[in-house]
Amino acid sequence: MHHKVTIEPFRIKVVEQIKLTTEEERQVFLKNANYNPFLLHSNEVIIDLLTDSGTSAMSSEQWAGIMRGDESYAGASSWQRMENTIKDLTGYTYILPTHQGRAAEHLLYSRIGGAGKVFISNTHFDTTRANIEFTGAKAIDLPIEEGKHPEVIHPFKGNLDTKALLRTIENYGPKNVAAVILTVTNNSGGGQPVSMANARAVAEICKKHSILFILDACRIAENSWYIRDHEAGYEDKTYRQIAQEMFGLADGCIMSAKKDALVNMGGFLALKDLDLAISCRTVLIITEGYSTYGGLSGRDMEAIAQGLEEVFDEDYLDYRIKSTAYLGNHLDAMGIPVIKPIGGHAVYVDARSFYPHIPPHEFPGQSLVCELYLKAGIRSCEIGSVMFGKYDEQGQLIPAEMELVRLAIPRRVYTQSHIDYVIETFRELKKERHLAKGFRITYEPPFLRHFTARFEPLGGKDSPQVAGLEKGGVFA
Ligand SMILES: *Cc1c(COP(=O)(O)O)cnc(C)c1O
């Protein structure tokens, strides 16, 4: 029998209570959080789709690994297991453990960045961009044209525009290009996959110009699913073999283990080049910890090693991609504008076209994020002008390319009925879409402002007085 229903290929062994709240309660919670869901308490949230990062449920084998964790300061067996697993998967020689992905970014980009340097990517993730810009270097996003249009269908919308890459390298001079970073899948660009052909083309360009080629490999297992499904010549490969082939094209990778390593904390940097690895290791030991644990406990390293095996399981990956598409396809069918095709770890709603009456400088994405929370206790993340907007010299907002709201799906956490509840909520929001109001920022820090920014609704019935924003008051 061919089954139409994709079931969760696991059963539940431990449960975690969800506190159900009312809309009235949530109005108070959201106001107290200054209309920024990052500032909500987790027990005020019913379905948490803020991020797929570090929110995975671990398997019984990973929990068994937690008990096996070797907490020796140096040369722990848990480190050896993690190192061997990563070497075998990536083919890279030098593995540097870190407490999460951005720490690995800091190690590498603080070494090769600096004023006058340029980094080029299909799309820099927010922490990637921040780590690069913090060194004084410039981060340039060059997604393919199709990737900029939510409604355009393309099997590999995460691809990097190789023609634009060549032009940009020529423009800045190869010596000034510190690295080309291919983010797989392209998180900020809609969770869209990158084809092997594109990775190969990027690798050739980098080789020809002697430019370092780095994979941001947070979701490389999910990316491999799309390559096998959509790219000719990969039908008979395993997901793991496909990932190995892609790693083989680059000079190194950064990975947040909080995504496709199925753990709650961890990351690593892996490199082919010895001199670069030694330079990064110095910073690792100064800022993270000794080189055989980074910022990790032995038990964390056991769970990462195990997670990196489990994530390539055929049934898991198939369920993972299809269950995310289940949400996206249902929203699409009811006329909610979503980025298509549906990405692997999240569904991205195009808030600009859902709320056409709210202009970008009034943050339509923030508005949808707040409506989802008020209506149903669903927490989601704005990926638009709050996250990526900039100011020109006159202080006018330069809006982001798109105004998206990301519904990120934690791995192995929610069941189909949780997702049906989300779908039902969108049906309601659609009916009331013309009533949604824009927002104004009342406080923002200079970097990664979306995490701690504060907002007030514009012209809404409960527009609050702007609270005193003395410095101490925003460090809540
Ligand atoms: C999450 C993520 C990072 C940063 O990793 P953290 O573990 O959150 O520090 C970098 N790049 C991409 C594409 C990511 O999704």
Coordinates of C-alpha atoms and ligand atoms in Angstrom, one line a residue:
M1 CA 0.0 0.0 0.0
H2 CA 1.2 3.5 -0.8
H3 CA 0.6 5.7 2.2
K4 CA -0.4 9.3 1.7
V5 CA 0.0 10.2 5.4
T6 CA 3.6 10.8 6.4
I7 CA 3.9 9.7 10.0
E8 CA 6.4 10.9 12.6
P9 CA 9.0 8.1 12.4
F10 CA 9.4 8.0 16.2
R11 CA 7.2 7.6 19.3
I12 CA 7.0 9.7 22.4
K13 CA 8.8 8.6 25.5
V14 CA 8.9 11.8 27.6
V15 CA 6.4 14.6 27.4
E16 CA 6.7 18.2 28.3
Q17 CA 3.6 20.1 29.4
I18 CA 2.4 23.0 27.3
K19 CA 0.7 25.8 29.3
L20 CA -2.4 26.9 27.4
T21 CA -3.2 30.6 27.7
T22 CA -6.1 32.9 26.7
E23 CA -6.0 35.8 24.3
E24 CA -6.5 38.3 27.2
E25 CA -3.5 36.9 29.0
R26 CA -1.4 37.0 25.9
Q27 CA -2.3 40.7 25.3
V28 CA -0.6 41.5 28.7
F29 CA 2.3 39.2 28.0
L30 CA 3.0 40.8 24.6
K31 CA 2.8 44.3 25.9
N32 CA 5.2 43.5 28.7
A33 CA 7.5 42.0 26.1
N34 CA 7.4 45.4 24.2
Y35 CA 5.9 43.6 21.2
N36 CA 9.0 41.6 20.6
P37 CA 8.4 37.9 20.9
F38 CA 12.1 37.3 21.7
L39 CA 11.3 39.0 25.0
L40 CA 8.4 36.7 25.9
H41 CA 8.9 34.0 28.5
S42 CA 8.7 30.5 27.0
N43 CA 5.8 29.5 29.3
E44 CA 3.7 32.3 27.7
V45 CA 4.0 30.5 24.4
I46 CA 1.9 27.6 23.2
I47 CA 3.6 26.6 19.9
D48 CA 7.1 27.9 19.6
L49 CA 8.1 28.3 16.0
L50 CA 10.7 31.0 16.8
T51 CA 13.5 28.9 15.7
D52 CA 14.6 25.4 14.8
S53 CA 17.9 26.2 16.5
G54 CA 18.8 24.2 19.6
T55 CA 15.1 23.1 19.9
S56 CA 15.4 19.5 18.7
A57 CA 14.2 16.6 20.7
M58 CA 17.1 14.2 21.3
S59 CA 16.8 10.5 20.7
S60 CA 17.1 7.8 23.3
E61 CA 20.5 7.0 21.8
Q62 CA 21.6 10.6 22.3
W63 CA 20.4 10.6 25.9
A64 CA 22.4 7.4 26.4
G65 CA 25.4 9.3 25.0
I66 CA 24.8 12.0 27.7
M67 CA 25.5 9.3 30.3
R68 CA 28.6 8.1 28.5
G69 CA 30.0 11.6 28.2
D70 CA 33.7 11.7 29.2
E71 CA 34.3 15.0 31.0
S72 CA 38.1 14.8 31.0
Y73 CA 39.7 18.2 30.3
A74 CA 41.9 17.1 27.5
G75 CA 41.6 14.3 25.0
A76 CA 38.2 13.0 26.2
S77 CA 36.9 9.9 24.4
S78 CA 33.7 11.9 23.7
W79 CA 35.8 14.5 21.8
Q80 CA 37.5 11.7 19.8
R81 CA 34.1 10.4 18.8
M82 CA 32.9 13.8 17.7
E83 CA 36.1 14.6 15.9
N84 CA 36.1 11.2 14.1
T85 CA 32.4 11.6 13.1
I86 CA 33.0 15.1 11.7
K87 CA 36.3 14.1 9.9
D88 CA 34.5 11.1 8.3
L89 CA 31.5 13.2 7.2
T90 CA 33.4 16.3 6.0
G91 CA 36.7 15.0 4.9
Y92 CA 38.4 18.0 6.6
T93 CA 41.5 17.4 8.7
Y94 CA 41.3 20.1 11.4
I95 CA 38.2 20.1 13.6
L96 CA 37.6 22.9 16.2
P97 CA 34.7 22.4 18.6
T98 CA 32.8 25.5 19.7
H99 CA 29.8 26.2 21.9
Q100 CA 27.7 27.2 18.9
G101 CA 27.9 28.2 15.3
R102 CA 28.6 31.9 15.8
A103 CA 31.6 31.1 17.9
A104 CA 33.0 29.2 15.0
E105 CA 32.2 32.2 12.8
H106 CA 34.0 34.5 15.2
L107 CA 37.1 32.2 15.2
L108 CA 37.4 32.2 11.4
Y109 CA 36.1 35.6 10.3
S110 CA 38.1 37.5 13.0
R111 CA 41.2 35.9 11.4
I112 CA 40.4 36.6 7.8
G113 CA 38.2 39.6 8.0
G114 CA 39.0 43.3 8.8
A115 CA 38.6 46.6 7.1
G116 CA 38.9 46.5 3.3
K117 CA 38.0 42.8 3.1
V118 CA 34.9 41.5 1.4
F119 CA 32.8 38.3 2.0
I120 CA 30.4 37.1 -0.6
S121 CA 27.5 34.6 0.0
N122 CA 24.2 33.4 -1.4
T123 CA 22.9 35.1 1.8
H124 CA 24.8 35.7 5.0
F125 CA 22.9 34.5 8.0
D126 CA 22.4 37.3 10.6
T127 CA 25.1 36.1 13.0
T128 CA 27.5 35.6 10.0
R129 CA 26.9 39.1 8.7
A130 CA 27.3 40.5 12.2
N131 CA 30.6 38.6 12.8
I132 CA 31.9 39.9 9.5
E133 CA 30.8 43.5 9.8
F134 CA 32.1 43.6 13.4
T135 CA 35.7 43.1 12.0
G136 CA 35.1 46.1 9.7
A137 CA 34.7 43.9 6.6
K138 CA 31.9 44.0 4.1
A139 CA 29.3 41.2 3.5
I140 CA 27.7 41.0 0.1
D141 CA 24.7 38.8 -0.6
L142 CA 24.3 37.5 -4.2
P143 CA 21.3 35.1 -4.4
I144 CA 20.1 34.2 -7.8
E145 CA 17.3 36.4 -9.2
E146 CA 14.7 33.7 -8.6
G147 CA 15.6 33.6 -4.9
K148 CA 14.4 37.2 -4.5
H149 CA 10.9 36.6 -5.6
P150 CA 8.7 34.6 -3.1
E151 CA 6.2 33.5 -5.8
V152 CA 8.8 32.2 -8.4
I153 CA 9.2 28.4 -8.4
H154 CA 12.8 27.1 -8.9
P155 CA 14.1 23.9 -7.4
F156 CA 17.3 25.5 -6.1
K157 CA 16.3 29.0 -5.1
G158 CA 19.2 29.0 -2.6
N159 CA 21.8 29.1 -5.3
L160 CA 24.4 31.8 -5.5
D161 CA 24.5 34.0 -8.7
T162 CA 27.8 32.9 -10.2
K163 CA 27.8 35.6 -12.8
A164 CA 27.4 38.3 -10.2
L165 CA 30.0 36.5 -8.1
L166 CA 32.6 36.8 -11.0
R167 CA 31.7 40.5 -11.5
T168 CA 32.0 41.2 -7.7
I169 CA 35.4 39.4 -7.5
E170 CA 36.6 41.5 -10.4
N171 CA 35.2 44.7 -8.9
Y172 CA 36.9 44.3 -5.5
G173 CA 39.9 42.3 -6.7
P174 CA 40.4 38.7 -5.7
K175 CA 43.0 39.6 -3.0
N176 CA 40.3 41.6 -1.1
V177 CA 37.8 38.8 -1.1
A178 CA 38.3 37.0 2.2
A179 CA 36.0 34.1 1.5
V180 CA 32.9 33.0 -0.4
I181 CA 30.4 31.5 2.0
L182 CA 27.7 29.1 0.6
T183 CA 24.9 28.8 3.2
V184 CA 23.1 25.4 2.8
T185 CA 20.2 25.5 3.0
N186 CA 19.9 29.3 2.6
N187 CA 18.3 30.1 6.0
S188 CA 17.7 33.9 5.5
G189 CA 16.7 33.4 1.9
G190 CA 13.7 31.2 2.7
G191 CA 15.3 27.9 3.7
Q192 CA 15.9 27.2 0.1
P193 CA 18.4 24.5 -1.1
V194 CA 21.6 24.9 -3.1
S195 CA 22.3 22.5 -5.9
M196 CA 25.5 20.5 -6.3
A197 CA 26.0 22.1 -9.7
N198 CA 26.0 25.5 -8.1
A199 CA 28.4 24.5 -5.3
R200 CA 30.7 23.0 -8.0
A201 CA 30.6 26.2 -10.0
V202 CA 31.3 28.3 -6.9
A203 CA 34.2 26.0 -6.0
E204 CA 35.7 26.4 -9.5
I205 CA 35.5 30.2 -9.4
C206 CA 37.1 30.2 -5.9
K207 CA 39.9 27.9 -7.0
K208 CA 40.6 29.9 -10.1
H209 CA 41.0 33.1 -8.0
S210 CA 42.6 31.5 -5.0
I211 CA 39.7 32.5 -2.7
L212 CA 38.7 30.5 0.4
F213 CA 35.4 28.7 -0.1
I214 CA 33.5 28.0 3.2
L215 CA 30.2 26.1 3.6
D216 CA 27.8 27.3 6.2
A217 CA 26.6 23.7 6.7
C218 CA 24.0 24.1 9.4
R219 CA 21.4 22.3 7.3
I220 CA 23.4 20.2 4.9
A221 CA 21.4 17.0 5.6
E222 CA 18.2 18.8 4.7
N223 CA 19.9 20.3 1.6
S224 CA 21.0 16.8 0.5
W225 CA 17.3 15.6 0.5
Y226 CA 16.5 18.2 -2.2
I227 CA 19.6 17.3 -4.3
R228 CA 18.5 13.6 -4.3
D229 CA 15.0 14.5 -5.1
H230 CA 15.5 17.3 -7.7
E231 CA 19.0 17.0 -9.2
A232 CA 19.8 14.5 -11.9
G233 CA 22.5 11.9 -11.1
Y234 CA 21.8 11.7 -7.3
E235 CA 18.8 9.3 -7.2
D236 CA 21.0 6.4 -6.1
K237 CA 23.2 8.2 -3.6
T238 CA 22.6 8.2 0.1
Y239 CA 21.9 11.6 1.7
R240 CA 25.2 11.2 3.6
Q241 CA 27.2 10.6 0.4
I242 CA 25.6 13.7 -1.2
A243 CA 26.7 15.8 1.8
Q244 CA 30.2 14.3 1.6
E245 CA 30.4 15.3 -2.0
M246 CA 29.5 18.9 -1.2
F247 CA 31.9 19.1 1.7
G248 CA 34.6 17.9 -0.7
L249 CA 34.1 20.9 -2.9
A250 CA 34.9 23.5 -0.2
D251 CA 38.0 24.4 1.9
G252 CA 36.1 24.2 5.2
C253 CA 32.8 24.6 7.0
I254 CA 31.1 26.2 9.9
M255 CA 28.3 24.3 11.5
S256 CA 25.9 25.1 14.2
A257 CA 25.1 21.7 15.7
K258 CA 21.9 23.2 17.0
K259 CA 20.4 22.5 13.6
D260 CA 21.2 19.3 11.7
A261 CA 23.2 17.7 14.5
L262 CA 20.0 17.4 16.4
V263 CA 21.3 18.8 19.7
N264 CA 20.5 21.7 21.9
M265 CA 23.9 23.3 22.0
G266 CA 27.2 23.1 20.1
G267 CA 29.0 23.8 16.9
F268 CA 32.3 23.4 15.1
L269 CA 34.7 24.8 12.5
A270 CA 36.4 22.4 10.2
L271 CA 39.3 23.3 7.9
K272 CA 41.7 21.8 5.4
D273 CA 44.4 24.3 5.8
L274 CA 46.8 23.8 8.7
D275 CA 48.1 27.4 9.1
L276 CA 44.5 28.8 9.1
A277 CA 43.5 26.1 11.6
I278 CA 46.4 26.9 14.0
S279 CA 45.5 30.6 13.8
C280 CA 41.9 29.9 14.6
R281 CA 42.8 27.4 17.4
T282 CA 44.7 30.2 19.2
V283 CA 41.5 32.2 19.4
L284 CA 39.5 29.1 20.3
I285 CA 41.7 28.5 23.3
I286 CA 41.6 32.1 24.4
T287 CA 37.8 32.5 24.0
E288 CA 36.1 29.1 24.0
G289 CA 38.2 26.6 25.8
Y290 CA 40.9 24.0 25.2
S291 CA 41.0 22.6 21.7
T292 CA 39.4 19.2 22.6
Y293 CA 36.2 20.6 24.0
G294 CA 35.7 24.2 22.8
G295 CA 32.8 25.4 25.0
L296 CA 31.3 21.9 25.2
S297 CA 30.8 19.3 27.8
G298 CA 31.9 15.7 27.0
R299 CA 28.2 14.7 27.0
D300 CA 27.4 17.5 24.5
M301 CA 30.0 16.1 22.2
E302 CA 28.6 12.5 22.5
A303 CA 25.1 13.8 21.5
I304 CA 26.5 15.7 18.6
A305 CA 28.4 12.7 17.2
Q306 CA 25.2 10.6 17.5
G307 CA 23.0 13.3 16.1
L308 CA 25.2 13.7 13.0
E309 CA 24.6 10.0 12.3
E310 CA 20.8 10.1 12.9
V311 CA 20.1 13.2 10.8
F312 CA 21.0 11.3 7.6
D313 CA 18.5 8.5 8.3
E314 CA 16.3 8.2 5.2
D315 CA 13.0 8.0 7.1
Y316 CA 13.9 10.9 9.4
L317 CA 14.9 13.2 6.5
D318 CA 11.9 12.2 4.4
Y319 CA 9.5 12.9 7.4
R320 CA 11.4 16.2 8.1
I321 CA 11.0 17.7 4.7
K322 CA 7.5 16.4 4.0
S323 CA 6.1 17.5 7.4
T324 CA 7.4 21.1 6.9
A325 CA 5.9 21.1 3.4
Y326 CA 2.6 19.9 4.9
L327 CA 2.3 23.2 6.8
G328 CA 3.5 25.3 3.8
N329 CA 1.2 23.6 1.3
H330 CA -1.9 24.0 3.5
L331 CA -1.2 27.7 3.9
D332 CA -0.6 28.0 0.2
A333 CA -3.9 26.3 -0.6
M334 CA -5.8 28.8 1.5
G335 CA -4.2 31.7 -0.3
I336 CA -1.6 32.7 2.3
P337 CA 1.4 34.0 0.4
V338 CA 4.4 31.7 1.2
I339 CA 7.8 31.4 -0.3
K340 CA 7.7 28.5 -2.8
P341 CA 8.8 25.9 -3.0
I342 CA 8.5 25.3 0.8
G343 CA 11.9 25.2 2.5
G344 CA 13.2 22.4 4.7
H345 CA 13.2 23.7 8.2
A346 CA 10.6 26.5 8.0
V347 CA 7.7 28.0 6.2
Y348 CA 8.2 31.7 5.2
V349 CA 5.1 33.8 4.9
D350 CA 5.4 36.9 2.7
A351 CA 4.1 39.6 5.1
R352 CA 4.4 42.4 2.6
S353 CA 1.8 40.8 0.4
F354 CA -0.3 39.4 3.3
Y355 CA -0.5 43.0 4.8
P356 CA -0.3 45.2 1.7
H357 CA -1.6 48.2 3.7
I358 CA 1.4 48.2 6.0
P359 CA 4.5 49.8 4.4
P360 CA 8.0 48.3 5.0
H361 CA 9.0 51.1 7.4
E362 CA 6.1 50.1 9.6
F363 CA 7.3 46.5 9.7
P364 CA 4.5 44.2 8.3
G365 CA 6.4 41.1 9.4
Q366 CA 6.5 42.3 13.0
S367 CA 2.7 42.9 12.8
L368 CA 2.1 39.3 11.6
V369 CA 4.4 37.9 14.3
C370 CA 2.4 39.8 17.0
E371 CA -1.0 38.7 15.5
L372 CA 0.0 35.1 15.5
Y373 CA 1.0 35.3 19.1
L374 CA -2.1 37.2 20.2
K375 CA -4.5 34.9 18.4
A376 CA -3.0 31.5 19.3
G377 CA 0.1 31.8 21.4
I378 CA 2.3 30.9 18.3
R379 CA 5.7 32.4 18.5
S380 CA 7.4 33.2 15.1
C381 CA 10.3 35.3 13.9
E382 CA 10.4 38.4 11.7
I383 CA 12.9 38.1 8.9
G384 CA 12.5 41.4 7.1
S385 CA 13.3 45.1 7.8
V386 CA 13.5 44.6 11.6
M387 CA 16.2 42.0 11.1
F388 CA 18.0 43.3 8.0
G389 CA 16.8 46.9 7.5
K390 CA 19.5 49.6 7.5
Y391 CA 19.5 53.4 7.7
D392 CA 20.9 55.8 5.1
E393 CA 22.8 58.9 6.1
Q394 CA 19.6 60.8 6.6
G395 CA 18.4 58.2 9.1
Q396 CA 15.8 56.9 6.6
L397 CA 15.1 53.1 6.7
I398 CA 16.5 51.2 3.8
P399 CA 14.1 48.2 3.9
A400 CA 15.2 44.6 3.6
E401 CA 14.8 42.8 0.2
M402 CA 11.7 40.9 1.6
E403 CA 9.4 41.2 4.6
L404 CA 9.1 37.6 5.8
V405 CA 7.8 35.8 8.8
R406 CA 9.5 32.5 9.5
L407 CA 7.6 29.6 11.0
A408 CA 10.6 27.4 12.0
I409 CA 9.8 23.8 12.8
P410 CA 11.8 22.3 15.7
R411 CA 13.1 18.8 14.8
R412 CA 11.1 15.9 16.2
V413 CA 9.1 18.1 18.6
Y414 CA 5.6 18.9 17.3
T415 CA 3.0 16.4 15.9
Q416 CA 0.6 16.9 13.0
S417 CA -2.2 18.2 15.3
H418 CA 0.0 21.0 16.6
I419 CA 0.6 22.0 13.0
D420 CA -3.1 21.8 12.2
Y421 CA -3.7 24.3 15.0
V422 CA -1.2 26.7 13.3
I423 CA -3.1 26.2 10.0
E424 CA -6.4 27.0 11.7
T425 CA -5.0 30.2 13.1
F426 CA -3.9 31.4 9.7
R427 CA -7.5 30.9 8.5
E428 CA -8.7 33.3 11.2
L429 CA -5.9 35.8 10.5
K430 CA -6.8 35.9 6.9
K431 CA -10.3 37.0 7.6
E432 CA -9.0 40.0 9.7
R433 CA -6.0 40.9 7.7
H434 CA -7.1 44.4 6.9
L435 CA -7.3 45.3 10.7
A436 CA -3.6 44.6 11.3
K437 CA -1.5 47.7 12.3
G438 CA 2.1 48.6 11.8
F439 CA 4.8 49.1 14.4
R440 CA 7.5 51.7 15.4
I441 CA 10.8 50.9 17.0
T442 CA 11.3 52.6 20.4
Y443 CA 14.7 51.1 21.2
E444 CA 17.3 49.3 19.2
P445 CA 20.9 48.2 19.8
P446 CA 23.6 48.7 17.0
F447 CA 24.0 45.0 16.1
L448 CA 21.4 42.1 15.7
R449 CA 18.7 44.5 16.8
H450 CA 15.8 42.1 16.3
F451 CA 16.8 40.2 19.5
T452 CA 16.4 43.1 21.9
A453 CA 14.5 45.8 20.0
R454 CA 11.3 47.3 21.5
F455 CA 8.3 48.3 19.6
E456 CA 5.0 50.1 19.9
P457 CA 1.9 49.5 17.7
L458 CA 1.0 52.4 15.4
G459 CA -2.5 53.8 15.7
G460 CA -3.7 50.7 17.4
K461 CA -6.3 50.9 20.1
D462 CA -3.8 50.0 22.9
S463 CA -0.9 52.1 21.7
P464 CA 1.2 52.4 25.0
Q465 CA 3.0 55.4 26.2
V466 CA 6.7 55.2 25.3
A467 CA 8.4 54.0 28.4
G468 CA 11.5 55.7 29.6
L469 CA 14.3 54.0 27.8
E470 CA 17.2 54.7 30.1
K471 CA 20.1 52.4 29.5
G472 CA 19.6 50.1 32.5
G473 CA 15.9 49.5 31.6
V474 CA 16.7 47.8 28.3
F475 CA 19.0 45.1 29.7
A476 CA 16.0 43.0 30.8
Ligands
LIG1 C1 22.0 29.2 13.2 C2 22.9 29.6 12.1 C3 24.2 30.1 12.4 C4 24.7 30.5 13.8 O1 24.7 29.4 14.6 P1 24.4 29.5 16.2 O2 24.6 28.1 16.7 O3 23.0 30.0 16.3 O4 25.4 30.5 16.8 C5 25.0 30.4 11.3 N1 24.5 30.2 10.0 C6 23.3 29.7 9.8 C7 22.9 29.5 8.4 C8 22.4 29.4 10.8 O5 21.2 28.9 10.5

